[in-house]
Amino acid sequence: VVFAGDIVYVGRLLGVMEFSDSAGWLDAFDAISALNPAVVVPGHGPATTLEAARHDTRDYLANLRDQMRAHIDDGGDIIGSVNVDQSAFAGLDQFDALAGRNAQAVFQQMEWE
């Protein structure tokens, strides 16, 4: 059993804040994954499997960063960042409230990477 705290969100879209480090977040998730836990207790959501935790947390962040890298490489700006495709995760609670804000936060993090 791994008590992951706010590194892992399940069933709810995670919130990327201005102080968040999305690349570091992925590294932290990978460190948890390397432990191969049978059960992951997230900071938000019910205890679950590593696969479910991976989908709702790591896969979301990796997708957002991939989409944002393409947006930035194409000359996109922060205003257009909210239009990157996050639709694969639209079924998560709080998606409508957080997806745009997450996109802008990740844009700001990645703009100078």
XYZ file of C-alpha atoms in Angstrom:
113
model
C 0.000 0.000 0.000
C 1.258 3.459 -0.930
C -0.278 6.570 0.619
C 0.374 8.946 -2.258
C -1.193 12.145 -0.973
C -1.749 14.844 -3.568
C 0.618 13.217 -6.048
C -2.331 11.033 -7.086
C -5.906 12.022 -7.929
C -8.541 9.427 -8.820
C -11.941 10.130 -10.366
C -11.304 13.879 -10.214
C -9.232 16.136 -12.414
C -6.122 17.263 -10.609
C -5.436 20.951 -10.221
C -2.183 22.370 -11.575
C -1.352 25.475 -9.561
C 1.137 28.222 -10.341
C 3.517 26.657 -7.797
C 3.103 23.144 -9.244
C 5.894 21.467 -11.193
C 4.172 19.236 -13.734
C 7.424 17.574 -14.867
C 8.377 16.890 -11.252
C 4.859 15.593 -10.626
C 5.386 13.006 -13.370
C 8.722 12.021 -11.817
C 7.079 11.635 -8.408
C 4.353 9.459 -9.898
C 6.980 7.318 -11.625
C 8.760 6.832 -8.284
C 5.498 5.565 -6.780
C 4.902 3.370 -9.813
C 8.350 1.786 -9.430
C 7.209 0.454 -6.044
C 4.494 -1.508 -7.897
C 1.954 -1.142 -5.087
C -1.134 -3.345 -5.017
C -3.118 -0.429 -3.579
C -2.663 3.321 -4.010
C -4.363 5.694 -1.577
C -4.655 9.030 -3.389
C -4.952 12.501 -1.943
C -8.320 12.771 -3.699
C -10.571 9.815 -4.464
C -10.880 6.258 -3.205
C -8.087 3.729 -2.737
C -7.426 2.106 -6.095
C -5.076 0.170 -8.322
C -1.900 1.586 -9.787
C -3.459 1.419 -13.274
C -6.455 3.566 -12.307
C -4.164 6.019 -10.539
C -1.926 6.140 -13.618
C -4.827 6.955 -15.935
C -6.318 9.745 -13.840
C -2.998 11.334 -12.842
C 0.053 10.443 -14.915
C -1.713 9.930 -18.221
C -3.561 13.232 -17.775
C -0.406 15.213 -16.993
C 1.619 13.542 -19.750
C -1.137 14.236 -22.282
C -1.468 17.852 -21.167
C 2.293 18.395 -21.410
C 2.443 16.716 -24.844
C -0.445 18.840 -26.117
C 1.109 21.974 -24.639
C 4.532 21.274 -26.151
C 2.899 21.025 -29.590
C 0.923 24.228 -28.930
C 4.062 26.128 -27.902
C 6.132 24.710 -30.768
C 3.421 25.891 -33.178
C 3.765 29.436 -31.809
C 0.673 29.264 -29.615
C 0.135 31.678 -26.755
C -1.354 31.434 -23.288
C -4.783 32.565 -24.496
C -4.973 29.702 -26.974
C -3.556 27.222 -24.460
C -7.047 26.571 -23.090
C -7.955 24.971 -26.424
C -5.475 22.078 -26.241
C -7.256 18.730 -26.427
C -7.930 17.341 -22.961
C -11.188 15.663 -23.972
C -9.977 12.148 -23.141
C -10.283 13.150 -19.477
C -13.620 14.980 -19.674
C -15.276 12.261 -17.586
C -13.309 13.221 -14.483
C -15.077 15.298 -11.842
C -14.142 19.001 -11.917
C -12.996 18.791 -15.554
C -14.988 21.827 -16.658
C -13.784 23.872 -13.702
C -10.086 22.997 -13.918
C -9.071 22.044 -17.468
C -8.603 25.593 -18.751
C -6.753 26.747 -15.664
C -4.531 23.656 -15.819
C -3.706 24.394 -19.449
C -2.661 27.956 -18.657
C -0.570 26.870 -15.657
C 1.245 24.217 -17.699
C 1.764 26.701 -20.540
C 3.479 29.077 -18.103
C 5.672 26.257 -16.780
C 6.663 24.983 -20.212
C 7.033 28.262 -22.075
C 10.685 28.552 -21.024
C 11.633 24.864 -20.796
